[in-house]
CSV table of C-alpha atoms in Angstrom, one decimal:
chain,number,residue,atom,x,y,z
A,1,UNK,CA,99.1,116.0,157.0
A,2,UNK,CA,100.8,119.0,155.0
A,3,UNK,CA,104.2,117.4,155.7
A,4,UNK,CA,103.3,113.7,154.5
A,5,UNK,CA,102.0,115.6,151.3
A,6,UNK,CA,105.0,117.6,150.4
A,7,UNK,CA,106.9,114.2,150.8
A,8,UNK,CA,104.8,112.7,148.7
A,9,UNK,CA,104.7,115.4,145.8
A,10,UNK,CA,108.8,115.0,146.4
A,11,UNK,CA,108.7,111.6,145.9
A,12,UNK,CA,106.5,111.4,142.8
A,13,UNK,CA,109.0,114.3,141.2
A,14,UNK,CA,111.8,112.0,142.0
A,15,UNK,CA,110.5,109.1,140.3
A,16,UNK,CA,109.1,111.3,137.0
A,17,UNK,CA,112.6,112.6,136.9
A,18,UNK,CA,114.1,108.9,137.0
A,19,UNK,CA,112.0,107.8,134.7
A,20,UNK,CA,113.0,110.3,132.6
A,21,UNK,CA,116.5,110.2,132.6
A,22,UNK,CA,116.2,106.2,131.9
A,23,UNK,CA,114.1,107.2,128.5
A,24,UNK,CA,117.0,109.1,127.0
A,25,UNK,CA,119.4,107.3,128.2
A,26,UNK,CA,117.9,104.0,126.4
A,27,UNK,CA,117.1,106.4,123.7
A,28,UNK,CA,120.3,107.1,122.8
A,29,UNK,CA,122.2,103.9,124.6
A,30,UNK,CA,123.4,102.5,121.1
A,31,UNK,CA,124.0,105.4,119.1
A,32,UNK,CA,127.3,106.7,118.0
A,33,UNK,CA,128.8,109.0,115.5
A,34,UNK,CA,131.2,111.8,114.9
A,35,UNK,CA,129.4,115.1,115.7
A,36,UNK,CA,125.9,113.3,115.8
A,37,UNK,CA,124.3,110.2,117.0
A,38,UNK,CA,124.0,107.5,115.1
A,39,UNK,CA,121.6,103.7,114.6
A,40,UNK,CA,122.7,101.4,112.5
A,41,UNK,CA,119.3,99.9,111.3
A,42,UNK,CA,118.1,97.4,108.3
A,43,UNK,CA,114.3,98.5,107.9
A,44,UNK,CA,112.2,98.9,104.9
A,45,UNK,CA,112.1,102.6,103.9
A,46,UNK,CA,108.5,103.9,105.2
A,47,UNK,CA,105.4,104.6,102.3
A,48,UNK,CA,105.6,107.9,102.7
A,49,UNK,CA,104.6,110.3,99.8
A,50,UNK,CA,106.0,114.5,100.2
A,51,UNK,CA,104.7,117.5,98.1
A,52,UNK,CA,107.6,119.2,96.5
A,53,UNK,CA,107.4,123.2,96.7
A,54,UNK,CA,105.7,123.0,92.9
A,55,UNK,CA,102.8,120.9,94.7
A,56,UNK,CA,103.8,117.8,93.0
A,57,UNK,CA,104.0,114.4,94.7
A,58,UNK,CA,107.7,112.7,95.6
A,59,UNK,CA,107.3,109.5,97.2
A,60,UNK,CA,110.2,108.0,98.8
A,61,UNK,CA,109.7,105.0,96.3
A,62,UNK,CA,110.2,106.5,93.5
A,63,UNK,CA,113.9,107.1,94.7
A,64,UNK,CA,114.5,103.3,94.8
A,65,UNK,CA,117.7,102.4,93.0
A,66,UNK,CA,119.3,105.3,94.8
A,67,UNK,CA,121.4,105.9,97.5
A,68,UNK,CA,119.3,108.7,99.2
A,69,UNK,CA,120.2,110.8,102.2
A,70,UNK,CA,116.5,112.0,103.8
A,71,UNK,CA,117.4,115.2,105.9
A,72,UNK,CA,114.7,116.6,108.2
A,73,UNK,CA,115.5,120.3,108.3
A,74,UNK,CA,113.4,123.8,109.4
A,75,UNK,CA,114.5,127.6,108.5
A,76,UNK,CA,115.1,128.5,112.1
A,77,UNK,CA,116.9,125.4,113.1
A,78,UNK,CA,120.6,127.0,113.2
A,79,UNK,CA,122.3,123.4,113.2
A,80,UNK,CA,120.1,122.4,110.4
A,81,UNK,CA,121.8,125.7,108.4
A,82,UNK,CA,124.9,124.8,109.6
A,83,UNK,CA,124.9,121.6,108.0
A,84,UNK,CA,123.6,122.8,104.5
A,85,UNK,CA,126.9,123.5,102.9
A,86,UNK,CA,127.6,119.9,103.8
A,87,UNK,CA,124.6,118.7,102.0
A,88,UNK,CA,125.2,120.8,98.9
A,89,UNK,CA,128.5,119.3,98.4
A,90,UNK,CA,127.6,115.7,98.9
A,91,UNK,CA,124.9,116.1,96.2
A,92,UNK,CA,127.4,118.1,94.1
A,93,UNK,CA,129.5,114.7,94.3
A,94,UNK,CA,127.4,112.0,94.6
A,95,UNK,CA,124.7,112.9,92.4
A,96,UNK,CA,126.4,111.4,89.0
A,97,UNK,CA,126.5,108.3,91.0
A,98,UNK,CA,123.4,107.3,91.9
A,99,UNK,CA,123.1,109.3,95.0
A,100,UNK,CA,120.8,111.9,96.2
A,101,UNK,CA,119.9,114.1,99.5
A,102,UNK,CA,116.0,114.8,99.8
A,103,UNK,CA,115.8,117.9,102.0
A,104,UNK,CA,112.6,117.4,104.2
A,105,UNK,CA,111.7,121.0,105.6
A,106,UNK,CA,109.4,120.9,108.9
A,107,UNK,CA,108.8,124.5,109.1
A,108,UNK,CA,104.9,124.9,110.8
A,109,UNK,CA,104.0,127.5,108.1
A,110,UNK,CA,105.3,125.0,105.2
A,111,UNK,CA,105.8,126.7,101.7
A,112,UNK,CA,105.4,129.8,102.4
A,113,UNK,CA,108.4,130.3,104.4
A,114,UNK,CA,110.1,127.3,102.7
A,115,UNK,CA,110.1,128.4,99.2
A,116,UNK,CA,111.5,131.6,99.8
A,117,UNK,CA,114.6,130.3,102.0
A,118,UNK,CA,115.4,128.1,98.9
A,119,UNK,CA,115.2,130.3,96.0
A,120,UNK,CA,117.3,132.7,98.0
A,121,UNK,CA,119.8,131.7,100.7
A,122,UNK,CA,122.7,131.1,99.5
A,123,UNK,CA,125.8,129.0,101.2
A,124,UNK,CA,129.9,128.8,101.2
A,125,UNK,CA,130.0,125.3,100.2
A,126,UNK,CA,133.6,124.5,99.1
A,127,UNK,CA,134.3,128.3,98.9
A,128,UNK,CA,131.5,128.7,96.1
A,129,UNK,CA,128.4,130.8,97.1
A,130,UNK,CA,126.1,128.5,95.9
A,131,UNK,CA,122.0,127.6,97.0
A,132,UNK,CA,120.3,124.4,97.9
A,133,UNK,CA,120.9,121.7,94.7
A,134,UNK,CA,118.9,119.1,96.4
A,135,UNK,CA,115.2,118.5,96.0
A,136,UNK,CA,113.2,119.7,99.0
A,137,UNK,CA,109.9,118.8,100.3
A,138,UNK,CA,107.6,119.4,102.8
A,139,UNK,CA,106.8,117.2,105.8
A,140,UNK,CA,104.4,117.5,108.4
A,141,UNK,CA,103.5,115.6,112.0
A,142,UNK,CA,102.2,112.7,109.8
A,143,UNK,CA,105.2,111.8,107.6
A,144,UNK,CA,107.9,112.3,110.9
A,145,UNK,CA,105.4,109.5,112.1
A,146,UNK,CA,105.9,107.2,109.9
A,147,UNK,CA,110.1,107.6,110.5
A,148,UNK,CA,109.5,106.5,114.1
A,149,UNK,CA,108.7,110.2,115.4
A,150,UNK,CA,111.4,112.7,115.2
A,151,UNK,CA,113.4,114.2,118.9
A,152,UNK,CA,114.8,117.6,117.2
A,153,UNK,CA,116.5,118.7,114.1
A,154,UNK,CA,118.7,117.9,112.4
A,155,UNK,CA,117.4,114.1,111.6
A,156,UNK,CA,118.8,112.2,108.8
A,157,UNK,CA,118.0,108.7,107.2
A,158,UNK,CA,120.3,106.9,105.0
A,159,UNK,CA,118.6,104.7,102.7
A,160,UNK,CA,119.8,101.8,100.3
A,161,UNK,CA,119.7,101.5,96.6
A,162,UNK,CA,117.0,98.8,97.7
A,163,UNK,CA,114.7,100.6,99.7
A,164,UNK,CA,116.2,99.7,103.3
A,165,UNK,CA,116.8,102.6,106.1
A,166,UNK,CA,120.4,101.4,107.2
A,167,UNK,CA,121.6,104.5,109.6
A,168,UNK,CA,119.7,107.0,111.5
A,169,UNK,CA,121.5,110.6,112.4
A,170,UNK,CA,120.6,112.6,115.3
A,171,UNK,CA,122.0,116.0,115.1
A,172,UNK,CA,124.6,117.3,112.5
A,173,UNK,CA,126.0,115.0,110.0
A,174,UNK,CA,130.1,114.5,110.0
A,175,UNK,CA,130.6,114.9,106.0
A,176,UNK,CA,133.6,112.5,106.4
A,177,UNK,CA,131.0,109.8,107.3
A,178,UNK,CA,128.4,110.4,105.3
A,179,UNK,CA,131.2,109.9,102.2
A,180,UNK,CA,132.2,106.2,103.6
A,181,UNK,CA,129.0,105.1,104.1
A,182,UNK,CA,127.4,106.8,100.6
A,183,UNK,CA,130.9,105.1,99.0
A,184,UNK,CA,130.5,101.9,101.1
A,185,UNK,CA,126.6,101.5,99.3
A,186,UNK,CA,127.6,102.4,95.9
């Protein structure tokens, strides 16, 4: 009896450890990307409405007509950091054109750790010192919903002048790309 047991706990670990691999591996079948993963995709931009760190409302709508880079970020998320300089100078160049990065933070305790990381953490983007020039709101379990559930951070979604989410980023963004595909929807 105990050894039919133990082979059948073994067995059920076996298939919940199959069934697992098979989930991220079909997760993450068709994505490619320097130094990330990345989905092409051709979906409407979700109706999703953010408080800034003022309290006011941003929804995503309101940035139609722009190219907009929607980065799902947290304090503590050291790739997230790492990718910030990154950010800073893409907005720095693109934002004369029509372009925009929308820094969503997911940090549990929301503004109040937020706010201050903003208004003083300061990075070496293109050997200036320089803090975050891109508006940043909040986001919560309910609005990473509505982007199809997020699987860590960094998570970025590139969005058309016309409302459509055309390329999903897993991990860190490769700066190179983001500039051909921000030039490429220009």
């Amino acid at each position: 009896m105990r050894k039919s047991t133990t082979a059948l706990l073994l067995l059920l670990a076996l298939v919940a450890l199959a069934a697992s691999i098979y989930s991220w591996r079909s997760l993450f079948r068709n994505w490619r990307g320097a130094g990330s993963a990345s989905a092409s995709m051709d979906v409407n931009e979700p109706d999703v409405t953010f408080k800034d760190l003022q309290g006011q409302s941003v929804t995503l709508a309101s940035l139609k007509g722009k190219v907009v880079l929607v980065n799902f970020w947290a304090t503590w998320c050291d790739p997230c950091k790492a990718e910030i300089p990154d950010l800073i100078e893409l907005q720095e160049k693109y934002a004369g054109r029509g372009f925009t990065v929308l820094g969503v933070a997911m940090d549990d305790e929301g503004k109040k750790v937020v706010e201050p990381f903003v208004q003083t953490t300061e990075f070496d983007a293109g050997g200036h010192s320089m803090k975050m020039n891109y508006p940043i709101v909040l986001g919560d379990d309910d609005i990473a919903t509505k982007f199809g559930g997020l699987f860590g951070y960094p998570i970025s979604f590139l969005i058309s002048r016309d409302g459509k989410v055309v390329k999903k980023y897993l991990g860190s963004l490769s700066e190179e790309e983001m500039e051909k595909e921000i030039e490429r929807l220009q």
